XYZ file of C-alpha atoms in Angstrom:
530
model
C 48.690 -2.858 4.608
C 45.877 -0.265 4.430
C 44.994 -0.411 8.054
C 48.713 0.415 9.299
C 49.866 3.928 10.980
C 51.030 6.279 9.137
C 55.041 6.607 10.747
C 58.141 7.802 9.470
C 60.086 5.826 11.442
C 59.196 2.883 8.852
C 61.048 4.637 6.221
C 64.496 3.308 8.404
C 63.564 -0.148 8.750
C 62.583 -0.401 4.981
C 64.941 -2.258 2.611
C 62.668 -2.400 -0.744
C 64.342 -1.702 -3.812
C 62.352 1.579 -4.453
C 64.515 3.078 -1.807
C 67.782 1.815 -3.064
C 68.141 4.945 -5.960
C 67.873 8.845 -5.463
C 63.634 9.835 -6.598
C 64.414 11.344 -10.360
C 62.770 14.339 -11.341
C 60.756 14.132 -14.868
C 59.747 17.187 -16.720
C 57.144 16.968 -18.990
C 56.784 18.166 -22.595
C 53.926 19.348 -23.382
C 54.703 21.370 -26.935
C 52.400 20.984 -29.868
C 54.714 20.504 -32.447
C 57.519 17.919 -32.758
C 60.052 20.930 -33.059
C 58.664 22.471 -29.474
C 59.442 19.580 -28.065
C 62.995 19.591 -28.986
C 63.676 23.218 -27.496
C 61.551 22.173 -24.133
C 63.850 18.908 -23.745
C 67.119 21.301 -23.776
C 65.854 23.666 -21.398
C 65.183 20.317 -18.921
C 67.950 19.590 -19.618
C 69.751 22.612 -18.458
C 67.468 23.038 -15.853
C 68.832 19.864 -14.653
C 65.592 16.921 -14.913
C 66.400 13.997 -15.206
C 64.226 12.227 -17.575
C 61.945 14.153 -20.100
C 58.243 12.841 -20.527
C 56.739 13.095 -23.886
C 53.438 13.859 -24.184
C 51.880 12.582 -27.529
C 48.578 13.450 -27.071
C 49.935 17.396 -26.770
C 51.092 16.735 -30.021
C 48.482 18.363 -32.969
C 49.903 16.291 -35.876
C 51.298 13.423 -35.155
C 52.797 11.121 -37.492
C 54.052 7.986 -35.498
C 57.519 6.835 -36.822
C 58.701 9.641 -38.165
C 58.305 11.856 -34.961
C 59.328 9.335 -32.428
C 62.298 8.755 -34.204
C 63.267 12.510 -34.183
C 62.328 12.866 -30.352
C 63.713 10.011 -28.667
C 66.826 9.706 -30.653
C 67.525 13.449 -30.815
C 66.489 13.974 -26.688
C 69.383 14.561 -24.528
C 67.426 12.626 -21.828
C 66.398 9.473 -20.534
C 63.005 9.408 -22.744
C 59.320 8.212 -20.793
C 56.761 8.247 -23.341
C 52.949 9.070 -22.686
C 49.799 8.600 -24.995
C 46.967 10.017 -22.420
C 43.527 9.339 -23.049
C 40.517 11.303 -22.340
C 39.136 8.580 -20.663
C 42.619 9.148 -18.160
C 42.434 13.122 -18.495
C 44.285 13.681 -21.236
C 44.228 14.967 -24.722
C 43.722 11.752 -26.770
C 40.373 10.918 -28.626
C 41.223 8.495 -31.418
C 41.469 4.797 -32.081
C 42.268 2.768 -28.704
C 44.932 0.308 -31.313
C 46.281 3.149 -33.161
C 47.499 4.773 -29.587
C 48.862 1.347 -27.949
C 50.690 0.403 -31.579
C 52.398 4.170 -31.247
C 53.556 3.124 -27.516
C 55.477 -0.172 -28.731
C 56.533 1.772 -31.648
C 57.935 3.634 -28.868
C 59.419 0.803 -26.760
C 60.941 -0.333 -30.242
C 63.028 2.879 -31.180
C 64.499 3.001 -27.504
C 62.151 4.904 -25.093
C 63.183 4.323 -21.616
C 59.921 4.335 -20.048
C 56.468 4.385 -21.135
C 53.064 5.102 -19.504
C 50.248 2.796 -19.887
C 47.021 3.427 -17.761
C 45.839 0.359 -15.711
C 42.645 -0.442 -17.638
C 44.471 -1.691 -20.914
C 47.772 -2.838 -19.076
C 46.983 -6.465 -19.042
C 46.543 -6.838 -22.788
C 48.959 -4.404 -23.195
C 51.751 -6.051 -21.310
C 50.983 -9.506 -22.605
C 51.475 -7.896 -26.095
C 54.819 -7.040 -25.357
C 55.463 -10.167 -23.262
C 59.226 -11.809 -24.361
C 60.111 -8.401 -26.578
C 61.318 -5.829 -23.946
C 64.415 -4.376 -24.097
C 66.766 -4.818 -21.127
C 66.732 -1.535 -19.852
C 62.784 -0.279 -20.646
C 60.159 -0.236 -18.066
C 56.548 0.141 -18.265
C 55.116 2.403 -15.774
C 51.393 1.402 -15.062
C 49.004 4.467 -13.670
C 45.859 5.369 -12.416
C 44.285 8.465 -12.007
C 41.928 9.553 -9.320
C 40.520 12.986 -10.478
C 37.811 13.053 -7.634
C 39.279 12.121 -4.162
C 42.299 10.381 -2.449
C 40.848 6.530 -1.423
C 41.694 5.217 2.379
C 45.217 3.140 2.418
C 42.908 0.175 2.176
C 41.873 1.075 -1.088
C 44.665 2.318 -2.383
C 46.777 -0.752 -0.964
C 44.544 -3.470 -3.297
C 44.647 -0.956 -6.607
C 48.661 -1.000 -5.710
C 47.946 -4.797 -5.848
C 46.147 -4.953 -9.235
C 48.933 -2.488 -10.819
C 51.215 -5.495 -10.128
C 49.707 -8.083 -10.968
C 49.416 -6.355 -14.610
C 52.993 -6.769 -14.710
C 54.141 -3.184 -14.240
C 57.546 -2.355 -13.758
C 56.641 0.723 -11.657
C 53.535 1.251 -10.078
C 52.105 5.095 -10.183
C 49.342 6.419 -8.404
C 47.844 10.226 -8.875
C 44.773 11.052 -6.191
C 43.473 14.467 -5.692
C 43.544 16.325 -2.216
C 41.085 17.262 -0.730
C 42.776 17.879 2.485
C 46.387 17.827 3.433
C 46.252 15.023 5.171
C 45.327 12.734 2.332
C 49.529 12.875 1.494
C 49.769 10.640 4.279
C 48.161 7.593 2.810
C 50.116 8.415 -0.186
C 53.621 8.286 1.360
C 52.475 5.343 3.536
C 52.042 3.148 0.269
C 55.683 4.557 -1.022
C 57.303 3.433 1.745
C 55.768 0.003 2.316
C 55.789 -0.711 -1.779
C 57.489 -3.679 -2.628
C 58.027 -2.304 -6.281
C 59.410 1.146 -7.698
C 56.316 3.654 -7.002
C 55.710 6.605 -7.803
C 52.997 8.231 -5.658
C 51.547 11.752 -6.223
C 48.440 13.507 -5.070
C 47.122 16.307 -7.313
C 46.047 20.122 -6.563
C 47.759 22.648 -4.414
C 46.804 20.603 -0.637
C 48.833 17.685 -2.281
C 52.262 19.552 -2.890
C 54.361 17.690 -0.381
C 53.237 14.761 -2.138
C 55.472 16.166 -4.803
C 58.140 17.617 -2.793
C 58.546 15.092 -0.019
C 59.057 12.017 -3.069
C 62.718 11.323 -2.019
C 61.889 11.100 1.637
C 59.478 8.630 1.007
C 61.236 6.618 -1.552
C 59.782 7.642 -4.817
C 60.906 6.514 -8.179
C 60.143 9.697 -9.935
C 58.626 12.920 -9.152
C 57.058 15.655 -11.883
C 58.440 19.119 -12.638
C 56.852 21.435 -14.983
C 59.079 23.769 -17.702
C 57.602 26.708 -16.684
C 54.467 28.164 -14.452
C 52.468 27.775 -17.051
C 53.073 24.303 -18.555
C 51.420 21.924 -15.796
C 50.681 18.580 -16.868
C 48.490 17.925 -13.742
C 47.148 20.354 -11.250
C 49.626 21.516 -8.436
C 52.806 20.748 -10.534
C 55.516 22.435 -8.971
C 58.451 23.622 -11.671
C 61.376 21.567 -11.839
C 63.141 24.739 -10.919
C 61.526 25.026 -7.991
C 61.910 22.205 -6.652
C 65.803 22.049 -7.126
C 66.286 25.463 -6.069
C 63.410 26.449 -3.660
C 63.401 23.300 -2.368
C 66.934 21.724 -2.639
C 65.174 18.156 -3.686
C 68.561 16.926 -4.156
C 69.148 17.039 -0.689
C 65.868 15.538 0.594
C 66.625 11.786 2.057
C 64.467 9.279 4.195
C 66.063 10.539 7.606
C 65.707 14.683 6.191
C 64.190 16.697 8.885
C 60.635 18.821 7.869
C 59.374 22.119 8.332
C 57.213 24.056 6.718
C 54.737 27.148 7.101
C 50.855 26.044 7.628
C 48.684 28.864 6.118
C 45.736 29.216 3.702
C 46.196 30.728 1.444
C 50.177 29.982 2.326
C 51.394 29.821 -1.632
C 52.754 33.741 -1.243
C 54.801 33.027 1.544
C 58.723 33.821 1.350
C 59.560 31.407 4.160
C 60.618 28.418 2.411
C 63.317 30.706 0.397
C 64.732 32.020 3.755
C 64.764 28.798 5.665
C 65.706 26.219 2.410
C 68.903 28.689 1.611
C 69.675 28.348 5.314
C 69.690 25.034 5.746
C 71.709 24.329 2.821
C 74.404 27.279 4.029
C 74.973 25.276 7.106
C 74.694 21.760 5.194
C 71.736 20.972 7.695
C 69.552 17.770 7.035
C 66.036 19.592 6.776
C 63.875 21.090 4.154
C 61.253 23.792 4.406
C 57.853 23.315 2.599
C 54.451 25.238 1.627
C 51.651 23.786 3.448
C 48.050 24.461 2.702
C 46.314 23.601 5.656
C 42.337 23.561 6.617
C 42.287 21.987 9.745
C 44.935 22.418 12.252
C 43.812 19.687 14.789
C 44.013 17.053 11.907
C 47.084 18.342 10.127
C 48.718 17.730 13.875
C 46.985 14.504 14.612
C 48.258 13.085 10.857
C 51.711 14.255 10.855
C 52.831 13.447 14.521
C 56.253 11.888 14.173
C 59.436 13.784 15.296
C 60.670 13.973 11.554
C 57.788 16.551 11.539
C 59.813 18.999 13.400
C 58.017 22.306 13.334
C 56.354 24.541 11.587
C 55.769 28.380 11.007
C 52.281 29.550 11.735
C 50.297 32.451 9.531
C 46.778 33.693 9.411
C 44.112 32.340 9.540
C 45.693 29.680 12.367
C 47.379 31.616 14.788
C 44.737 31.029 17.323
C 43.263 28.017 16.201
C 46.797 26.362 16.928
C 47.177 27.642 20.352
C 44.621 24.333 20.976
C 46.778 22.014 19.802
C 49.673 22.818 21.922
C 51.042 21.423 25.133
C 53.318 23.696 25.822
C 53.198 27.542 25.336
C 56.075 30.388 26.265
C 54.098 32.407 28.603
C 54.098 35.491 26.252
C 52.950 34.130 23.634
C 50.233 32.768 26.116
C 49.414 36.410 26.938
C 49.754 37.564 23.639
C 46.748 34.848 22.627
C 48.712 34.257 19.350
C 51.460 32.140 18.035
C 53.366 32.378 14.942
C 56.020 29.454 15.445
C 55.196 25.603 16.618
C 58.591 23.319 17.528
C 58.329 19.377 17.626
C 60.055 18.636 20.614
C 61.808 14.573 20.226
C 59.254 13.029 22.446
C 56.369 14.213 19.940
C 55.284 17.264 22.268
C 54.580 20.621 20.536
C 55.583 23.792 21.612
C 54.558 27.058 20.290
C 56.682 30.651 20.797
C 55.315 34.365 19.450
C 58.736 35.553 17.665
C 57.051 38.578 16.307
C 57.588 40.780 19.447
C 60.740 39.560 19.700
C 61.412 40.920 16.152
C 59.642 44.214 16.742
C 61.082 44.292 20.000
C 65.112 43.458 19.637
C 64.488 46.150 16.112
C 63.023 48.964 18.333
C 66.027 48.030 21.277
C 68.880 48.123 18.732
C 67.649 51.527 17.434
C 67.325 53.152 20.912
C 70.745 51.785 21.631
C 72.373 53.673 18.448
C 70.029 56.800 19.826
C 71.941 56.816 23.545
C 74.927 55.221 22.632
C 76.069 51.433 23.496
C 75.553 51.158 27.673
C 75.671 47.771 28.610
C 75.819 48.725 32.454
C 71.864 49.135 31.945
C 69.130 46.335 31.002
C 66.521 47.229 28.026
C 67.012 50.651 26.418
C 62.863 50.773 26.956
C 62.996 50.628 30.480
C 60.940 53.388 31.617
C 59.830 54.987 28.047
C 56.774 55.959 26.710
C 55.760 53.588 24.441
C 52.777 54.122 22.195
C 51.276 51.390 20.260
C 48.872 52.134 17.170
C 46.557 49.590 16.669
C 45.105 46.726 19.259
C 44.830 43.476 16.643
C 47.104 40.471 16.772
C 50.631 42.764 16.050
C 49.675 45.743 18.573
C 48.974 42.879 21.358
C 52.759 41.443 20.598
C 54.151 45.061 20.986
C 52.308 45.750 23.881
C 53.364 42.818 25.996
C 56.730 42.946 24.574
C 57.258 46.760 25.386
C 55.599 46.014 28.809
C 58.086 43.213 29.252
C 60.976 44.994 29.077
C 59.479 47.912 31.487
C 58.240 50.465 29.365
C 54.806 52.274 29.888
C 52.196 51.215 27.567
C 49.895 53.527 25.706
C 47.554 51.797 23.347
C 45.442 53.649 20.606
C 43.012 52.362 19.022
C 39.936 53.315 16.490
C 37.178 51.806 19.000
C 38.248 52.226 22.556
C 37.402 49.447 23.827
C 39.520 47.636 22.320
C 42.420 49.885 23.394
C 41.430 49.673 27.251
C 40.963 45.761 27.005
C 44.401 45.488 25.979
C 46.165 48.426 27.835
C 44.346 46.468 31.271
C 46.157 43.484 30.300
C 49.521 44.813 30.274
C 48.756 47.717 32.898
C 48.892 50.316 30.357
C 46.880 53.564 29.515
C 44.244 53.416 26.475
C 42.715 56.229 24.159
C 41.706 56.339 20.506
C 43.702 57.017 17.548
C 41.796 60.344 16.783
C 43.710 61.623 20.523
C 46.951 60.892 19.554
C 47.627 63.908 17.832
C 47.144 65.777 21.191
C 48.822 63.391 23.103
C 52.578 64.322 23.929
C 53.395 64.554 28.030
C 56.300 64.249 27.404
C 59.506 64.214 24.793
C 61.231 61.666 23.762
C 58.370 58.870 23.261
C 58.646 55.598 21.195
C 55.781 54.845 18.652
C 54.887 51.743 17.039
C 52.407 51.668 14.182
C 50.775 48.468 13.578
C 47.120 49.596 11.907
C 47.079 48.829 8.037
C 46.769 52.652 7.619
C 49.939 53.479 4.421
C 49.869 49.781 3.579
C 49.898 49.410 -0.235
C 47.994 50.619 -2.056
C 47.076 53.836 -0.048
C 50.828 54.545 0.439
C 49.843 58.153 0.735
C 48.085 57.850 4.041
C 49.449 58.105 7.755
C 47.831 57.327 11.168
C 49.171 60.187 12.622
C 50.138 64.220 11.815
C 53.828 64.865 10.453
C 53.454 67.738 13.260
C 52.688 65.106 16.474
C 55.720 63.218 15.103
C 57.740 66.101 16.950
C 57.379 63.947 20.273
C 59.244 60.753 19.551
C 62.237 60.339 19.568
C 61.863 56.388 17.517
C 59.145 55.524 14.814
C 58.392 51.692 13.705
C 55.937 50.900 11.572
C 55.028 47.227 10.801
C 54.048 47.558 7.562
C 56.290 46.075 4.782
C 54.861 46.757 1.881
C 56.028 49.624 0.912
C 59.520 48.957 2.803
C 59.531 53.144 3.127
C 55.670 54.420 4.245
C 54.750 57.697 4.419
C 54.849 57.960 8.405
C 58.367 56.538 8.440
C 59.474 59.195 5.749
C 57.909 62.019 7.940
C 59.455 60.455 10.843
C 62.413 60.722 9.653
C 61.952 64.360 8.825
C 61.284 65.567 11.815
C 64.598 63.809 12.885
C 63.113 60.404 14.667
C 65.024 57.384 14.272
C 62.807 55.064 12.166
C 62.815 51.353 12.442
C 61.254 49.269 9.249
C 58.656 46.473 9.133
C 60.948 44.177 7.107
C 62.793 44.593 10.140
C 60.344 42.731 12.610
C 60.043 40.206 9.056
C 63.697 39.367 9.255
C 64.510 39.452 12.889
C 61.253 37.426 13.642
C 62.860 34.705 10.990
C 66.036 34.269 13.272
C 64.003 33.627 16.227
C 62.395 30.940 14.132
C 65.794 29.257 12.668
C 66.802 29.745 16.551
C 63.853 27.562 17.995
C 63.782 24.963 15.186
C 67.785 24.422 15.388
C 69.422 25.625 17.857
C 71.949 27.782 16.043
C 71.874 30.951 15.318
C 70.573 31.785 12.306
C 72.484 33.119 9.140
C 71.620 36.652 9.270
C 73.436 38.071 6.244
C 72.140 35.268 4.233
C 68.315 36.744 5.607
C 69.399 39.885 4.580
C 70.485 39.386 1.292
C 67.520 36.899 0.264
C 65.118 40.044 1.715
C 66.731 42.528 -0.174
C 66.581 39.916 -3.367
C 63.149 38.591 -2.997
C 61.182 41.488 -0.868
């Protein structure tokens, strides 16, 4: 079992009974008082969980019958009790008896589930042998706190988890890396029994969010942010709104953005709302990844469709490719990697393209629609602030579409290196306040200079603005900077840097689908979310 590839394609030819029922999400409660725990099972409730897990050992006074009866008779959910020791990371210290009597007690007033770590399940189970209810299922775990074991290893402890007796098998690792998932969903899929497989801390999320594509029994939500029973808990809200798990099957279709950090990133919200507009099969996830080479290498099956790629990767990637659209070749960046069905990747730069089509489209409301003519850049000056991974993608682009190229830079060099490459002229930003042959000129800002928080600052004079006739800047944050205000006062048309953001996302939806992307939906979720 341990030494078999990790494939998808298993997931089709697999008939075990884990598979047979949608993964249910469990919140747990983790209120110290009996009466916490009644408001937190509501709100999981309306959030819409599935099953509830109570926590015991969050509990600070706990008097057995009394307060079981209250919370699994009063809970307006399926009910999975847990007792955690310290010995298991959690919160319980006292007599080893006292806590396994409180879990029958449990089983006895008509829990659904309980948890019972794999060093006492033996005598545990035998204790109960002959006086289960027909519907209750022990669920027996083991914690790794350290490290994620090889499928080897984790393929025997899977093997003395049943032999306990469990009804459900769970297994929590911690990630080191990424790629330690994939042993994880390997053992899901292949499980003879109901498993529920999970590896802890932020590398491990698709663990989490990938359950029902895998076959899971039961994945955890937290309440809130705050209220994580185990590191890199996602909130149950999250993951049915974020991440539409009720949509996720064994045949869904996965994307995601690879990043570190990648947490911040907005592109799941864009692409998961998508997806579900258009009732597509695919789901959009956060991955934290360190290595690019072996995030590739692990994940190499066609269900692994494509990803979005963010700093620090986008050159590191370009390795990994074999195939890359020739600007983004020239550009020596990529920002977007598509699976192609053979297992091929392919990588595309779509931020030009969204700088690019931004700048056109405002040019084109400048002259007036004239669709006789090709690019509404043809033949302008175009001057490009800044000579880092965004000034390279407006340079080529602008160059593509037959402007001439003027790149400024604060070290020169830099600014002739690039301005050689795309046959362009080069100076340094201090000139460009001097520089205006001509009237009429495009500029595109793409230094940090009046990004938050020194909103107050511009790369250029209000006065030199006089020359252009178009101003982008592809800073976001603030949406409105202070050269695009100036700009606008000295009657340029200005062009955003949530602009470039949205258009660069269609280009994205584009190359992972095929179909054009929603872009009202874009729109709307910017405005919301920005």
């Amino acid at each position: 079992m341990g030494s078999l590839p990790f494939s998808v394609s298993d997931l089709q030819t697999s008939t075990s009974g884990a598979r047979s029922s949608p993964t249910l999400l469990c919140t747990p409660l983790m209120g110290t008082t009996v009466d916490q725990m009644l408001i937190e099972m509501r709100k999981a409730k309306e959030i819409g969980s599935d099953v509830v897990e109570i926590r015991l050992d969050c509990l600070r006074n706990f008097n057995p019958r009394p307060d079981l009866e209250i919370l699994i008779k009063r809970s307006p959910l399926p009910t999975l009790v847990t007792y955690r020791p310290i010995w298991e990371g959690g919160q319980y210290e006292g007599d080893e008896t006292k806590r396994q009597d409180a879990l029958r007690l449990a089983m006895e007033l008509g829990a659904d589930f309980i948890d019972v770590e794999l060093e006492v399940a033996h005598d545990f189970n035998s204790s109960i042998y002959g006086k289960k209810p027909e519907n209750f299922k022990v669920i027996v775990s083991s914690h790794n706190f350290h490290n994620t074991p090889s499928s080897e290893a984790i393929g025997n402890l899977v093997a003395r988890i049943q032999a306990t007796g469990a009804d459900i098998v769970k297994i929590a690792t911690t990630a080191l890396d990424i790629t330690d998932c994939a042993r994880i969903f390997h053992i899901m899929v292949h499980s003879q029994i109901p498993t529920i497989g999970i590896v802890m801390g932020e590398r491990g999320l698709i663990s989490r969010l990938l359950s029902p594509k895998f076959g899971g029994y039961l994945t955890y939500g937290a309440l809130e942010a705050g209220a994580i029973s185990a590191p890199g808990q996602p909130t149950a809200k999250d993951l049915l709104d974020l991440y539409n798990f009720r949509l996720i099957r064994p045949d869904t279709t996965v994307y995601g953005i690879i990043g570190k950090p990648v947490g911040h990133s907005k592109s799941p919200l864009l692409f998961n709302a998508a997806f579900k507009s258009v009732g597509l099969n695919a789901v959009y996830v956060h991955y934290l990844v360190d290595d690019v080479k072996k995030f590739f290498d692990t994940y190499s099956s066609p269900d692994w469709a494509g990803c979005s790629c963010t700093i620090p990767h986008k050159e590191a990637a370009l390795k990994c490719m074999d195939e890359i659209d020739p600007i983004a070749k020239k550009i020596g960046a990529i920002n977007n990697i598509v699976r192609r069905p053979d297992g091929t990747l392919t990588a595309f730069n779509t931020d030009y393209i969204g700088a690019i089509s931004a700048i056109e489209d405002g040019l084109r409301g400048l002259n007036g629609p004239n669709p006789a003519s090709g690019s509404p850049l043809a033949g302008k000056l175009f001057v490009v602030l800044g000579a880092g991974g965004a000034g390279k993608s407006l340079a080529y682009g602008a160059a593509q579409k037959g402007a001439r190229v003027v790149v400024a830079n604060r070290t020169f060099e830099r600014a002739k290196e690039l301005a050689d490459k795309v046959g362009g002229q080069a100076m340094t930003l201090a000139e460009v306040d001097n520089f205006h042959p001509e009237e009429g000129m495009v500029l595109a800002n793409t230094t940090s200079v009046g990004m938050k928080p020194k909103i107050d600052e511009a790369p250029i004079s209000k006065q030199s603005l006089k020359n252009y006739c178009l101003v982008f800047d592809a800073i976001y944050t603030p949406k409105e900077t202070r050269l695009l205000r100036e700009a606008r006062e000295t009657g340029a048309v200005i062009v955003y840097g949530t602009e470039m953001l949205i258009r660069q996302g269609f280009e994205q939806y584009k190359n992972f689908t095929g179909l054009p992307a929603p872009e009202e939906l874009f729109r709307q979720l910017m405005e919301k979310h920005a």
